[in-house]
mmCIF file of C-alpha atoms in Angstrom:
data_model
loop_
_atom_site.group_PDB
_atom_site.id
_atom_site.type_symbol
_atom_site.label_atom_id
_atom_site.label_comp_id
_atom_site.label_asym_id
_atom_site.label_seq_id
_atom_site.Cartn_x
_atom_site.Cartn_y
_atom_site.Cartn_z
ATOM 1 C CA UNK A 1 164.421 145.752 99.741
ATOM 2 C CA UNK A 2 165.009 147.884 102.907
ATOM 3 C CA UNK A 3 163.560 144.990 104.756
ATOM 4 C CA UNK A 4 166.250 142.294 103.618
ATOM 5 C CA UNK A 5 168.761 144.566 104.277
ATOM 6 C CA UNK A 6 168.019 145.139 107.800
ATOM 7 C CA UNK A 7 167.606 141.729 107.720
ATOM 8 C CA UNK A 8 171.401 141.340 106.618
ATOM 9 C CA UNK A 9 172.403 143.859 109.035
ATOM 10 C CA UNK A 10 171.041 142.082 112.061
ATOM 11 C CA UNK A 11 172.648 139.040 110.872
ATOM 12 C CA UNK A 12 175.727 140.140 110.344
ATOM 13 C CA UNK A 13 176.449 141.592 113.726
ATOM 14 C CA UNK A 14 175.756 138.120 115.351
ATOM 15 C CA UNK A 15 178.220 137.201 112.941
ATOM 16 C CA UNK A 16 176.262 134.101 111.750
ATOM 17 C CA UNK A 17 176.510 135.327 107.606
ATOM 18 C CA UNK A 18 179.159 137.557 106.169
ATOM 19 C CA UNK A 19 178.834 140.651 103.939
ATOM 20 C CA UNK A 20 176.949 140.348 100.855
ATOM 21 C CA UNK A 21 179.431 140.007 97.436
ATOM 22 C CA UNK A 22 180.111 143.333 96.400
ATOM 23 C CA UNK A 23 177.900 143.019 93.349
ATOM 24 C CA UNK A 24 174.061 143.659 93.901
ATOM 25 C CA UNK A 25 171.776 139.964 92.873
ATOM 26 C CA UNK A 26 169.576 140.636 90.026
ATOM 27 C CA UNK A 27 166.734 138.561 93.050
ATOM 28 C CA UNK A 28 167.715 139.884 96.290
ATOM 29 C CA UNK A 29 165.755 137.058 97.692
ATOM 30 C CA UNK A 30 167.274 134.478 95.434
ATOM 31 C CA UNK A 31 170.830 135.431 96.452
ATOM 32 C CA UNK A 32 169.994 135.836 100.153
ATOM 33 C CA UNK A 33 168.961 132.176 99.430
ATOM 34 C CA UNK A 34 171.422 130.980 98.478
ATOM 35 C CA UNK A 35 173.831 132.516 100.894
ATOM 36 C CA UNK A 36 172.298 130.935 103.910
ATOM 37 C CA UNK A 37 171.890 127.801 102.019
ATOM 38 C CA UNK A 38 176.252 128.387 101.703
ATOM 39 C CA UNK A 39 176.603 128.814 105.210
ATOM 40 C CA UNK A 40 174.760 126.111 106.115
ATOM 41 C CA UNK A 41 176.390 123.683 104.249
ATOM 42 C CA UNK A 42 179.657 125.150 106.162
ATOM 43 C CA UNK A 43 177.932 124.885 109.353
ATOM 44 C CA UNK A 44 178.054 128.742 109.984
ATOM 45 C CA UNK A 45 174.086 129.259 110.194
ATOM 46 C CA UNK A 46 172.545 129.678 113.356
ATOM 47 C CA UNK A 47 173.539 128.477 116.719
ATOM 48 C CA UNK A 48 175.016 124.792 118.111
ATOM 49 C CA UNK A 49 172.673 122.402 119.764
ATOM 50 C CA UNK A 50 171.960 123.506 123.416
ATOM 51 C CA UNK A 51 172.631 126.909 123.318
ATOM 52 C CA UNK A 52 169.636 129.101 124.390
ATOM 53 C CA UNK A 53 168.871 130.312 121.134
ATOM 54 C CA UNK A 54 168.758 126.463 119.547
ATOM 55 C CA UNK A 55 165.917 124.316 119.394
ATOM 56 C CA UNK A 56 168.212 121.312 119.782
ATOM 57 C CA UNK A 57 168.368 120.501 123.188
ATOM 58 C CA UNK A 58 172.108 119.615 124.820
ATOM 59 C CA UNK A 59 171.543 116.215 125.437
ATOM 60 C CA UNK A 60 173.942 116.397 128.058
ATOM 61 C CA UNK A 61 171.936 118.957 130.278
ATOM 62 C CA UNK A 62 169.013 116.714 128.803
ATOM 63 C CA UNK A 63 170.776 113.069 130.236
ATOM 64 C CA UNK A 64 171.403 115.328 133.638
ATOM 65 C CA UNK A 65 167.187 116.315 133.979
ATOM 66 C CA UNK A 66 165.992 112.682 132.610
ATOM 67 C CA UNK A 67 163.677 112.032 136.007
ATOM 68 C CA UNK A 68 162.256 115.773 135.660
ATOM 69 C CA UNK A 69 161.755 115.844 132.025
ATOM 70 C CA UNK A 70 160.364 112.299 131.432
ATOM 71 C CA UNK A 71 157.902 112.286 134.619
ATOM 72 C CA UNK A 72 154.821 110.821 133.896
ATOM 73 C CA UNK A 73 151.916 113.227 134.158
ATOM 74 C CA UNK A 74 148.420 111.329 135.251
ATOM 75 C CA UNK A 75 147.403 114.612 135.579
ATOM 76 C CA UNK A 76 148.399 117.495 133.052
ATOM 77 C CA UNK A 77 147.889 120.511 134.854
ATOM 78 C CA UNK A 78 145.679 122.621 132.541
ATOM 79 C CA UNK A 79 144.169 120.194 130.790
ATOM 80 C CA UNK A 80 140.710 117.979 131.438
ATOM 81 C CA UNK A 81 141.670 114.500 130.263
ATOM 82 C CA UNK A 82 138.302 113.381 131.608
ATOM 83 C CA UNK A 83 139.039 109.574 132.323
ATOM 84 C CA UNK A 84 135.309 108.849 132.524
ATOM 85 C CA UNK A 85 134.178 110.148 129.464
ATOM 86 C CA UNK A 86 137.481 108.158 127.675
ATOM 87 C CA UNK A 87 135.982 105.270 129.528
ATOM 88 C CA UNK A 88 132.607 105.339 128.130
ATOM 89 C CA UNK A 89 133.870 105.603 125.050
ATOM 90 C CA UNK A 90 135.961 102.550 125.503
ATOM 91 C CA UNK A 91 132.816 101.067 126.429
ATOM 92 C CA UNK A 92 130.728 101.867 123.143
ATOM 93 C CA UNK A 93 134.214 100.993 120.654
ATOM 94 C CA UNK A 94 133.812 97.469 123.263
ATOM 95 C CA UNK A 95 130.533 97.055 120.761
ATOM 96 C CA UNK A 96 132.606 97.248 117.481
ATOM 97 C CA UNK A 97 135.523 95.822 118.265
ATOM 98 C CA UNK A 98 134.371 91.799 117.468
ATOM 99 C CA UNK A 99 133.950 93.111 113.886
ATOM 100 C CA UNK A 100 136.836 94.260 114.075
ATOM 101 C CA UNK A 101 138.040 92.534 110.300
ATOM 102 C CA UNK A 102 142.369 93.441 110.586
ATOM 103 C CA UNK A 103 144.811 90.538 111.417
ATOM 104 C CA UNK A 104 148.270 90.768 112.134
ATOM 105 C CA UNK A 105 149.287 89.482 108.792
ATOM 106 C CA UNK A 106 147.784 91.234 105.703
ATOM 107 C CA UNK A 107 144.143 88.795 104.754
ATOM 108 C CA UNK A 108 143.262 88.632 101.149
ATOM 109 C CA UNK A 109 140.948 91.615 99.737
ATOM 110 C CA UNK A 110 141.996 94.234 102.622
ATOM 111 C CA UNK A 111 145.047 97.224 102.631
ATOM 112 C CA UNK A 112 145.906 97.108 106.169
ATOM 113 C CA UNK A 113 147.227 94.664 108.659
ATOM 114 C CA UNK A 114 148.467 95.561 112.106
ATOM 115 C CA UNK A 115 151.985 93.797 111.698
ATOM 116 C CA UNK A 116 153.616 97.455 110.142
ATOM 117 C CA UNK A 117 156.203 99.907 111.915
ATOM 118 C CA UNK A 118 153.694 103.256 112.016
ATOM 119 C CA UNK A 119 150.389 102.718 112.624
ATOM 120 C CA UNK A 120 149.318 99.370 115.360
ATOM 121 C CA UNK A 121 147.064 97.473 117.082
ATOM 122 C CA UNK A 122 145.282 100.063 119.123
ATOM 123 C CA UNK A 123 145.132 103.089 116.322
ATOM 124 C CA UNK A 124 143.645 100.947 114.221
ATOM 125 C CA UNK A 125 141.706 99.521 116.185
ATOM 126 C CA UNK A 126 140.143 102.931 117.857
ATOM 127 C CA UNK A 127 140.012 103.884 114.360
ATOM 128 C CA UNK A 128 137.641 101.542 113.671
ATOM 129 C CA UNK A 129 135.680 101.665 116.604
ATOM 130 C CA UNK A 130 135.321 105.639 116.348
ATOM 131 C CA UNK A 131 134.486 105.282 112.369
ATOM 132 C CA UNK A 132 131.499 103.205 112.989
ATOM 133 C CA UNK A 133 130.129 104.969 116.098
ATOM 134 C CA UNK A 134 130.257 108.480 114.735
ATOM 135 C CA UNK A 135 129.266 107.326 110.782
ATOM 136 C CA UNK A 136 131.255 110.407 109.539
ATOM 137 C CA UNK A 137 130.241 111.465 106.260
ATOM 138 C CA UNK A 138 133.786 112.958 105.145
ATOM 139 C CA UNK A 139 137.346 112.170 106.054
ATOM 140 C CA UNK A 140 140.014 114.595 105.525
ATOM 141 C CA UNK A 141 143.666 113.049 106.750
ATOM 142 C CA UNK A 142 146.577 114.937 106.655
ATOM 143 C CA UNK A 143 149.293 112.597 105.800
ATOM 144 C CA UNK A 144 148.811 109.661 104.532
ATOM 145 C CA UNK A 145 150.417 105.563 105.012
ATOM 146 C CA UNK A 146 148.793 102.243 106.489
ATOM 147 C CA UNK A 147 146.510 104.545 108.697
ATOM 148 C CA UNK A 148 145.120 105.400 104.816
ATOM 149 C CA UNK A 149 144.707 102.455 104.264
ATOM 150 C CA UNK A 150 142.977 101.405 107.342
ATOM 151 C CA UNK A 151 140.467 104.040 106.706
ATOM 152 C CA UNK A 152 139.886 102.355 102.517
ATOM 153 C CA UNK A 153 139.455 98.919 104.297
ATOM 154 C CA UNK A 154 136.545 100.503 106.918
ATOM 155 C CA UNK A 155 135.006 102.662 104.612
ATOM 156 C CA UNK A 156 134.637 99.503 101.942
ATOM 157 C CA UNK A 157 133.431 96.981 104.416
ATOM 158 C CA UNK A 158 131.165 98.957 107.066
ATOM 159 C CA UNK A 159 130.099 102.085 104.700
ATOM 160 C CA UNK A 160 130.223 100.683 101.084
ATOM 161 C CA UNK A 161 132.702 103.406 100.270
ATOM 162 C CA UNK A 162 129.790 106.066 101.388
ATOM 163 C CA UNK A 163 132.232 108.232 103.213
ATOM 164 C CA UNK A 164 133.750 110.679 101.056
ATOM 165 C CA UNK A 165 137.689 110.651 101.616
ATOM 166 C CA UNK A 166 140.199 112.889 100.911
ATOM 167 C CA UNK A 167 144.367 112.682 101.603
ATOM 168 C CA UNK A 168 146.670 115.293 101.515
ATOM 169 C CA UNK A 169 149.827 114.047 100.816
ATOM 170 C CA UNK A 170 152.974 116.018 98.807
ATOM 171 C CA UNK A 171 155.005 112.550 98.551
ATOM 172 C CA UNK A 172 151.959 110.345 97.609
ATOM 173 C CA UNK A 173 154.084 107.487 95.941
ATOM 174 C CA UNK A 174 154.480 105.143 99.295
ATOM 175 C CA UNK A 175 150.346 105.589 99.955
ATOM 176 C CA UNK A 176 150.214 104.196 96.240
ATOM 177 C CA UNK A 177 152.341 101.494 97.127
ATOM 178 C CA UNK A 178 150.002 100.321 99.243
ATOM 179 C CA UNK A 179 146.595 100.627 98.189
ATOM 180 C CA UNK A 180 144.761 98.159 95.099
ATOM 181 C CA UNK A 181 144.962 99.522 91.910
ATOM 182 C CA UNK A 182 141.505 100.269 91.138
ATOM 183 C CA UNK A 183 141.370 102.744 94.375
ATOM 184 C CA UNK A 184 142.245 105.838 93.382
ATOM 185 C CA UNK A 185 138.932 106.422 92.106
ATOM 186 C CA UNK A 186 137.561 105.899 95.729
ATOM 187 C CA UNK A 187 139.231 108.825 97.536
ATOM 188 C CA UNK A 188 140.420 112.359 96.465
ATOM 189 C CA UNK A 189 144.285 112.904 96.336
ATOM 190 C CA UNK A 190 145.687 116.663 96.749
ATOM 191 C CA UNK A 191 149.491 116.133 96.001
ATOM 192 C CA UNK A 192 150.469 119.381 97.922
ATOM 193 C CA UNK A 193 151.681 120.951 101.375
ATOM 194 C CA UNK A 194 148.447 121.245 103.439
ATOM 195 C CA UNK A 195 149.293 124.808 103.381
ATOM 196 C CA UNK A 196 148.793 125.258 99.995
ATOM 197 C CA UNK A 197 144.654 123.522 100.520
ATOM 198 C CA UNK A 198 142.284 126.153 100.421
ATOM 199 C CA UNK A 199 140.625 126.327 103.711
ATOM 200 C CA UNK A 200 137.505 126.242 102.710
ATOM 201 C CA UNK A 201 137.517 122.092 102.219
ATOM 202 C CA UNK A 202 138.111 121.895 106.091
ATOM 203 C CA UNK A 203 135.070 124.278 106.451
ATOM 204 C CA UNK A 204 132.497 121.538 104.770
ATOM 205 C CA UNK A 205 133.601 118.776 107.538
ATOM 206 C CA UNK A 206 130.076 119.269 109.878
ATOM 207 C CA UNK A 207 129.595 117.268 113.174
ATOM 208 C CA UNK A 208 130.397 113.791 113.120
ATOM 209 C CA UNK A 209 133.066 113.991 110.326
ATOM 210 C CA UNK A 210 137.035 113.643 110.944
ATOM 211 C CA UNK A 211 139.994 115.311 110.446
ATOM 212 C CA UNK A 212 142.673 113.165 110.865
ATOM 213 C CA UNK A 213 146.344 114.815 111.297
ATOM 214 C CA UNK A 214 149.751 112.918 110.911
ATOM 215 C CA UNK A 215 151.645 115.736 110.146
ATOM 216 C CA UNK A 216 155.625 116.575 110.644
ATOM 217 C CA UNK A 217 155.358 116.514 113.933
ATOM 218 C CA UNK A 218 157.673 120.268 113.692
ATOM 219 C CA UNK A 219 156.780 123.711 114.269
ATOM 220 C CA UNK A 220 158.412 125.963 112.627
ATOM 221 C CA UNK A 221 158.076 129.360 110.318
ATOM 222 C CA UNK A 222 155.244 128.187 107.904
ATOM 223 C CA UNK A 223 155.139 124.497 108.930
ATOM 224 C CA UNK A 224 152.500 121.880 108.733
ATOM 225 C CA UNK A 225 151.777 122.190 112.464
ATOM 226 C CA UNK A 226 151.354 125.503 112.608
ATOM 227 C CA UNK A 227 149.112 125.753 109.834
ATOM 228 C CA UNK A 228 147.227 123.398 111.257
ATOM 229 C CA UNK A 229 146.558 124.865 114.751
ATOM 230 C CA UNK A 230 146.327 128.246 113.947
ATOM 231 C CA UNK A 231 144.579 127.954 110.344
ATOM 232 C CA UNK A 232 142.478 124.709 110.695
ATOM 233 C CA UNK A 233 141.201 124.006 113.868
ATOM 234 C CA UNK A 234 139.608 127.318 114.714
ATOM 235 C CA UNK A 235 137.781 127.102 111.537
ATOM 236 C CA UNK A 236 136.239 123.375 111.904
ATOM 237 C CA UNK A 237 132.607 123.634 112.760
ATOM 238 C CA UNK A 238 130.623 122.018 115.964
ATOM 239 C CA UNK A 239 131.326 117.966 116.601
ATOM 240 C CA UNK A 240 134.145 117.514 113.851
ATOM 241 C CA UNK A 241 136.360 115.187 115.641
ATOM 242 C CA UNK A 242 140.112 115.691 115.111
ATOM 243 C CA UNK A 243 142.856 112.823 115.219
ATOM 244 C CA UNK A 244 146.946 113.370 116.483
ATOM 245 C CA UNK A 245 149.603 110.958 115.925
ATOM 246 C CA UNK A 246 152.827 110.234 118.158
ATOM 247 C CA UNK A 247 151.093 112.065 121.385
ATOM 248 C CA UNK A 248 152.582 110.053 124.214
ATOM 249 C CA UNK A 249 150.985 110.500 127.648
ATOM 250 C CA UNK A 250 152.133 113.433 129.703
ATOM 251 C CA UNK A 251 152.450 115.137 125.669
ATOM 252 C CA UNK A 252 156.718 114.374 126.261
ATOM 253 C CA UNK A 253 158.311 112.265 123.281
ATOM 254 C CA UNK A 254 160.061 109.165 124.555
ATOM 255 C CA UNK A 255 163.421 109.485 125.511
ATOM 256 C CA UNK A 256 164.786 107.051 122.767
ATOM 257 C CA UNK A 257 163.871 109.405 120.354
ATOM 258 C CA UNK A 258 165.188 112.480 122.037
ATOM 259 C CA UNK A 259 169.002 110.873 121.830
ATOM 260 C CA UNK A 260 168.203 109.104 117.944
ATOM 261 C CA UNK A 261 167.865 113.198 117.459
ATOM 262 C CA UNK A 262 163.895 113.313 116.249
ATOM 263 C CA UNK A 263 163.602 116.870 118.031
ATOM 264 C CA UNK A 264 159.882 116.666 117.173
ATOM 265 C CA UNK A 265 157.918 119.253 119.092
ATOM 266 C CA UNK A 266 154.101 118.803 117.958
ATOM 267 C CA UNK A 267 153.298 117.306 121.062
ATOM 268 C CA UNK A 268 154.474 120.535 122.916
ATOM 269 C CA UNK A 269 152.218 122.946 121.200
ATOM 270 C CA UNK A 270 149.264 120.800 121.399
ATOM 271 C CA UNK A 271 149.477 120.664 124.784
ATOM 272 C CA UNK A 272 149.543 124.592 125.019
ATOM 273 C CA UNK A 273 146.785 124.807 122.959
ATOM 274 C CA UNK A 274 144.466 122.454 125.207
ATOM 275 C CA UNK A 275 145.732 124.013 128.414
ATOM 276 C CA UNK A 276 142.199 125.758 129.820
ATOM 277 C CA UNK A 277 140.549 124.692 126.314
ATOM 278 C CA UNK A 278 136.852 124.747 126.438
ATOM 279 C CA UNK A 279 136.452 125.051 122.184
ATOM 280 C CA UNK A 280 138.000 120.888 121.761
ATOM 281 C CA UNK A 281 137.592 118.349 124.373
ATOM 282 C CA UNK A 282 139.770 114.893 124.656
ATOM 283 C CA UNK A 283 137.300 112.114 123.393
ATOM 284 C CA UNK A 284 139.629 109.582 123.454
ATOM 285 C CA UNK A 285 143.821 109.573 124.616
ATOM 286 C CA UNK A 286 145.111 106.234 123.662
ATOM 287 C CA UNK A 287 148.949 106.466 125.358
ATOM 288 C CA UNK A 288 146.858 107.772 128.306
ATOM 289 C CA UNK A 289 144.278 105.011 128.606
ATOM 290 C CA UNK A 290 146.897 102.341 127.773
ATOM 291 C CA UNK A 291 148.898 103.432 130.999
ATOM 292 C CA UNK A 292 146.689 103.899 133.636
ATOM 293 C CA UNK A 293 143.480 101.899 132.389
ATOM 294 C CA UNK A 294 145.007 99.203 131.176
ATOM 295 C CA UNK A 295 142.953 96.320 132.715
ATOM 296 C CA UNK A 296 139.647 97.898 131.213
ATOM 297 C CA UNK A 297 141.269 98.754 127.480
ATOM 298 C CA UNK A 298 143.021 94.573 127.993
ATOM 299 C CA UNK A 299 139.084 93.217 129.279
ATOM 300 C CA UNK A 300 137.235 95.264 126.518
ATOM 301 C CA UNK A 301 139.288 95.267 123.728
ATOM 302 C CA UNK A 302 142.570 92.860 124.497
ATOM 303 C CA UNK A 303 143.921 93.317 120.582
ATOM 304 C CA UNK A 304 144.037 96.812 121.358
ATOM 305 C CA UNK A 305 146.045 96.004 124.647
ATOM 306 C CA UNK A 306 148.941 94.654 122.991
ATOM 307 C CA UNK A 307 149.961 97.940 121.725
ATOM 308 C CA UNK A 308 147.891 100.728 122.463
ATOM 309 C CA UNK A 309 149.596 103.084 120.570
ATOM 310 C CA UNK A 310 149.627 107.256 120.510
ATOM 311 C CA UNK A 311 146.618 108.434 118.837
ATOM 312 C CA UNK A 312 144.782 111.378 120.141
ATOM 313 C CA UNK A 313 141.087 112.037 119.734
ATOM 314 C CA UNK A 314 139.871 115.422 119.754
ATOM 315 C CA UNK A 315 136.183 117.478 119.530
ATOM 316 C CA UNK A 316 135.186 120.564 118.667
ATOM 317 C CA UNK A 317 132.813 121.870 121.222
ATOM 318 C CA UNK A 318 129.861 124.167 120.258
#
């Protein structure tokens, strides 16, 4: 109680809510609610886009700092994107890839084709590649879409459904869209914010499994992302690789998206967290090998080459 009001006090003198009704709420936090939920509607919560205190840039100051902002990085200071090591890998996914079974149109008996708007050629692709060299023996994603289903088509067709799969998924109804109708007896759905999974299911991935994140893309107070980097990933054990979505080189969204308003900031945080990270290494960075190793990822694997895309492959070190 004393804490709310202190709360309302603080608000108050930065003039963002007005005094409570004189009547006292039966739920304090109920009412406080559904005051702010009353001043947002008016536009009276918080602060415009740009100011200081907003995490909406000014696009203005944001059009003004476009050759700053937007640089390409080869090099992220901080962090060891180890080209070689991406390069062998290319080299043993370069061994898969002609079994590669996805077409660009969706074939008869599989989920997934690469002709869709969220998950391409070269995450798919990698996907694959990564699947059968580490043989994981559980999936966990967080999210769920055609990358699902590109994980049902490889685990039918190179494990005979042997990998134990689970997605975690609050709005489950476009994944079921997708899928054949006899499938949801081959992988575990948890219809909930991954907040709300006990943490002990990520504790049972061991070396070789994957967690595979395609979250919100937002940080904020009890988000997704931050439950994932600050709950998660310091509990996964030794080898359990982890997969990002949407992590463009240089870990900056495209400008497009900046001015269409996605103010996603994901990509920020992850690159804090592997600044002078020794725990997770960068197995494989596809925005990063597409751009500056393009002739090897276009000789190895030349699907892949027509659109890389913007997965990121982590590991946990021991």
């Amino acid at each position: 109680m004393k804490a709310l009001e202190r709360l309302r006090q603080w608000i108050r003198r930065r003039g963002a809510v007005p005094p409570a009704p004189p009547q006292e709420p039966l739920n304090e936090r109920s009412a406080a609610i559904a005051r702010l939920n009353r001043q947002l509607a008016a536009g009276k919560l918080g602060w415009p886009p740009g100011h200081f205190y907003s995490p909406v840039p000014d696009l203005v100051d944001v059009w003004q700092r476009e050759a700053a902002i937007f640089a390409t990085e080869k090099q992220v200071p901080g962090i060891n994107l180890d080209p070689d090591h991406q390069l062998r890998m290319l080299e043993h996914f370069a061994t898969f890839y002609p079994a590669v079974p996805f077409g660009e149109q969706k074939q008869a008996g599989l989920r997934y084709c690469f002709d869709n708007p969220n998950f391409a050629y070269g995450e798919s692709i990698v996907l694959y590649c990564m699947m059968r060299l580490l043989q994981p023996r559980r999936i966990i994603e967080i999210g769920s879409g055609y990358s699902s289903c590109a994980i049902l088509d490889i685990n039918e067709l190179a494990f005979d459904f042997a990998i134990d799969c689970t997605f975690i998924e609050p709005f489950p109804e476009f994944l079921l869209g997708l899928i054949k109708p006899d499938d949801r007896q081959r992988f575990r759905l948890l219809e909930c914010e991954v907040q709300n999974v006990g943490l002990d299911l990520f504790s049972q991935l061991s070396a070789g499994d994957i967690l595979f994140v395609d979250s919100s893309h937002v940080s904020k107070v009890g988000s997704d992302v931050n439950h994932i980097l600050f709950q998660i990933l310091p509990r996964l054990q030794s080898g359990v690789y982890v997969h990002f979505h949407d992590i463009m080189q240089g870990f900056e969204y495209p400008r497009e998206w900046i001015y269409q308003g996605r103010i996603w900031n994901e990509a920020y945080l992850l690159r804090a967290f592997l600044q002078y990270n020794e725990a997770f290494s960068i197995e494989f960075f596809n925005a990063f090998i597409g751009e500056y190793h393009y002739d090897a990822l276009s000789g190895l694997m030349p699907m892949a080459a027509r659109n890389p895309g913007t997965s990121l492959w982590l590991r946990r070190g021991g």
